[in-house]
PDB file of C-alpha atoms in Angstrom:
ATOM      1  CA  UNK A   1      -0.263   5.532 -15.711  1.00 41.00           C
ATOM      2  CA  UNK A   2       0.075   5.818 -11.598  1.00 45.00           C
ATOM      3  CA  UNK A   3      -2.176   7.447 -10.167  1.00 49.00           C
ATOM      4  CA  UNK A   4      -2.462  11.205 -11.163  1.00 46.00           C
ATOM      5  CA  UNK A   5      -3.019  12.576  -6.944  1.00 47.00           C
ATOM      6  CA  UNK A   6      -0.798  11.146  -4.007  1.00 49.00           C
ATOM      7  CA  UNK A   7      -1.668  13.948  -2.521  1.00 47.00           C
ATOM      8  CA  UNK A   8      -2.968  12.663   0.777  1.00 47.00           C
ATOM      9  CA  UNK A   9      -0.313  10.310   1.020  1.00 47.00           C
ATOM     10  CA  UNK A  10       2.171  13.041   0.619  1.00 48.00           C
ATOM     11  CA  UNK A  11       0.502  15.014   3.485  1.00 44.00           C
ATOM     12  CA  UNK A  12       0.366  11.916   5.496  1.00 45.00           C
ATOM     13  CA  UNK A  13       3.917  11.589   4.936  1.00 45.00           C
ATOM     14  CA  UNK A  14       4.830  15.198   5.516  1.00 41.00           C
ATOM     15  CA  UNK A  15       2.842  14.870   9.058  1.00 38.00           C
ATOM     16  CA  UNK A  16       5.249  11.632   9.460  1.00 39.00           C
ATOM     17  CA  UNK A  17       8.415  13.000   9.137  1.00 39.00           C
ATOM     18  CA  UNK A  18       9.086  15.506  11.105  1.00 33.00           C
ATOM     19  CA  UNK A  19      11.916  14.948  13.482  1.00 36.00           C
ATOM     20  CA  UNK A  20      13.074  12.316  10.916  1.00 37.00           C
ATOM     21  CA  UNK A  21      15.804  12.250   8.440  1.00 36.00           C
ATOM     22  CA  UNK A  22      15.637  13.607   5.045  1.00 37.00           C
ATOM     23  CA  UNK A  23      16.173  10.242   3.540  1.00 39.00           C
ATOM     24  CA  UNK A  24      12.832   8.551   5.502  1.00 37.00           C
ATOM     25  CA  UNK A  25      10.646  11.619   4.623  1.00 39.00           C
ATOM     26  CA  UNK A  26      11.127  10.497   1.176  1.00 48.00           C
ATOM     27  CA  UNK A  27       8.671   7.899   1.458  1.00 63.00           C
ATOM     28  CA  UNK A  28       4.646   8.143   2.172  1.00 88.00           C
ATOM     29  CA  UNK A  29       4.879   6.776   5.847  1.00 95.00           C
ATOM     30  CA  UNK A  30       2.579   6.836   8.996  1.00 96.00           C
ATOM     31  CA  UNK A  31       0.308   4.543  11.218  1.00 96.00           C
ATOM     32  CA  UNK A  32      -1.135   1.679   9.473  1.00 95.00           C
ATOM     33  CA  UNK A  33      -4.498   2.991  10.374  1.00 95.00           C
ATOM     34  CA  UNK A  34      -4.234   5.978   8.403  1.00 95.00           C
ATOM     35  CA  UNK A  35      -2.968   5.322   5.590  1.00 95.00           C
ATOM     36  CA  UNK A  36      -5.268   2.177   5.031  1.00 96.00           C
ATOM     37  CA  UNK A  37      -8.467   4.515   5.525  1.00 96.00           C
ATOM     38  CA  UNK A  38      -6.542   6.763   3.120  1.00 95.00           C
ATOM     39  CA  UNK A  39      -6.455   4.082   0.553  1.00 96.00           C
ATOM     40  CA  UNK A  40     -10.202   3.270   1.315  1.00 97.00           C
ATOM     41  CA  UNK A  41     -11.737   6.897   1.292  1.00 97.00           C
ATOM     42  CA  UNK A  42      -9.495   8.472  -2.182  1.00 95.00           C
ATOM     43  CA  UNK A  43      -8.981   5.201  -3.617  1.00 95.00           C
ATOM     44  CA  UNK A  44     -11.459   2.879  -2.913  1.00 97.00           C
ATOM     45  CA  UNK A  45      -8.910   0.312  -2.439  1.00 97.00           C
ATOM     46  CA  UNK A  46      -9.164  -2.878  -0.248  1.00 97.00           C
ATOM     47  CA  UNK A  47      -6.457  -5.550   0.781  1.00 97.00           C
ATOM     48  CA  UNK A  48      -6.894  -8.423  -1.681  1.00 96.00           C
ATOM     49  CA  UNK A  49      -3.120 -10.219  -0.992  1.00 94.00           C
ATOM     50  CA  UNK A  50      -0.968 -10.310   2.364  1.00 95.00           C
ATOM     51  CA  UNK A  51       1.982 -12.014   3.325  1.00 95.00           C
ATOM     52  CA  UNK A  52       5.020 -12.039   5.333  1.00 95.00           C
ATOM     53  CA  UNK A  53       8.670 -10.424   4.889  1.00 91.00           C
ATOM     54  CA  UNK A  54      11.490  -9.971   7.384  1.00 84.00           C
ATOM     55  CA  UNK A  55      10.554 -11.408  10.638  1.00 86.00           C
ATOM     56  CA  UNK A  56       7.879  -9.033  12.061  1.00 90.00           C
ATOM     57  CA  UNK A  57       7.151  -7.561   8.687  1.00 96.00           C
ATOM     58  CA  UNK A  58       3.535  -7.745   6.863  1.00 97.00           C
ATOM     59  CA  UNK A  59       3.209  -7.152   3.022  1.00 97.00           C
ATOM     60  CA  UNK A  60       0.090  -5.911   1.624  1.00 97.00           C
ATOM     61  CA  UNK A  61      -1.546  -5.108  -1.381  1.00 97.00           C
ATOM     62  CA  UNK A  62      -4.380  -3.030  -1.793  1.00 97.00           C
ATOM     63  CA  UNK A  63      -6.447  -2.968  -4.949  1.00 97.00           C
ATOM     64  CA  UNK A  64     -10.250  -0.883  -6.266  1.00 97.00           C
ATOM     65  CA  UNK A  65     -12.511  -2.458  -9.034  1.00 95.00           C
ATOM     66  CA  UNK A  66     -11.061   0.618 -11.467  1.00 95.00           C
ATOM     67  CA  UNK A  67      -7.680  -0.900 -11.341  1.00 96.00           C
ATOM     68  CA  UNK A  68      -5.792   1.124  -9.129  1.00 97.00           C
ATOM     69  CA  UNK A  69      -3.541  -0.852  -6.461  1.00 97.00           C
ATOM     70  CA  UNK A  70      -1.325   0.059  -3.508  1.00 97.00           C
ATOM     71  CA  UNK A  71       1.803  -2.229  -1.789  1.00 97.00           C
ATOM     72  CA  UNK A  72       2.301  -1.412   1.877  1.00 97.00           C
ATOM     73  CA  UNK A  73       4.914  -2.603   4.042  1.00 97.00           C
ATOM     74  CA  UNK A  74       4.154  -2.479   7.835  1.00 97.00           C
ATOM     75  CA  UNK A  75       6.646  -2.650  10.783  1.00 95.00           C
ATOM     76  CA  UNK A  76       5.823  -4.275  14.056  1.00 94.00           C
ATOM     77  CA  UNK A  77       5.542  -1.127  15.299  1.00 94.00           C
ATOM     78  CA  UNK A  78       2.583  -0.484  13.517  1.00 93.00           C
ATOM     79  CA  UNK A  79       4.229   2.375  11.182  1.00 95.00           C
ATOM     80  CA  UNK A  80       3.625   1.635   7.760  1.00 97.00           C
ATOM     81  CA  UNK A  81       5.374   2.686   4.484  1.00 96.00           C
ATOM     82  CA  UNK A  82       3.455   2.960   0.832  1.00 96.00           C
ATOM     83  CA  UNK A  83       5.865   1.378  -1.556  1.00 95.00           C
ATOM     84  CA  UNK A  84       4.710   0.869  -4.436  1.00 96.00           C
ATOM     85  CA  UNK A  85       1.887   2.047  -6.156  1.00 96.00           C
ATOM     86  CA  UNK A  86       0.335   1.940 -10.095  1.00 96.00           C
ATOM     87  CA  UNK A  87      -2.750   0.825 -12.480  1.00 96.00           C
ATOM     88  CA  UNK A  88      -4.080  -2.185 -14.139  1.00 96.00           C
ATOM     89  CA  UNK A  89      -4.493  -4.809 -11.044  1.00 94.00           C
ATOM     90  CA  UNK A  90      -5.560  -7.589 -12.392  1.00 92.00           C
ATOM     91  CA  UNK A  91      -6.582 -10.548 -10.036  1.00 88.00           C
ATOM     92  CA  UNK A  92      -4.660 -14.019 -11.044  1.00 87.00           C
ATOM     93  CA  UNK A  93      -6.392 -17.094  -9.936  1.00 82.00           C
ATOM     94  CA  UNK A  94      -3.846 -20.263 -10.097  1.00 78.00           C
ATOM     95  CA  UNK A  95      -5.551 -23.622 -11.095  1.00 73.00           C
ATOM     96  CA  UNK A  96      -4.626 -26.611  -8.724  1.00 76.00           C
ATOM     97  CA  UNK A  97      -2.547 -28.829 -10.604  1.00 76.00           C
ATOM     98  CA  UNK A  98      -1.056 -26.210 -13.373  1.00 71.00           C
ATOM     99  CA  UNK A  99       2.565 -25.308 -13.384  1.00 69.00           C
ATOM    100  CA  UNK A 100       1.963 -21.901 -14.772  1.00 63.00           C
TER     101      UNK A 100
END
């Protein structure tokens, strides 16, 4: 089930797009800063995975002890986009040496 209020994130995007087009107010956007103490004060959600994309680009995932998790793309501007969003993180730990 995702999440049952994106409330803030929709406001946060709201705030965002104005003087945008219709097409990038579609998607929860705004200063990293925000929306990460967004994800922190509703969600109780920290980083637990990061990693680059396009050149300049940083990948995050943010995840809470309940199971709740968050992806967020940010630009080098600093702007950063919620893209993805659901239940159920679970935490995989890889063992050195094993294939799967």
């Amino acid at each position: 089930m995702i999440r049952s209020s994106l409330a803030p994130l929709a406001a946060l995007a709201a705030l965002t797009a104005i003087g945008t087009s219709p097409a990038s107010a579609q998607s929860a956007c705004g200063p990293r800063e925000q929306l990460v103490k967004i994800l922190a004060d509703q969600y109780k959600e920290d980083p637990v995975g990061i990693g680059l994309s396009q050149p300049g680009q940083v990948l995050e995932v943010f995840a809470s002890s309940n199971g709740s998790w968050t992806m967020v793309m940010t630009m080098p501007d600093g702007k950063a986009c919620m893209i993805a969003a659901g239940d159920n993180w679970e935490m995989v730990t890889k063992v050195k040496g094993n294939p799967v």
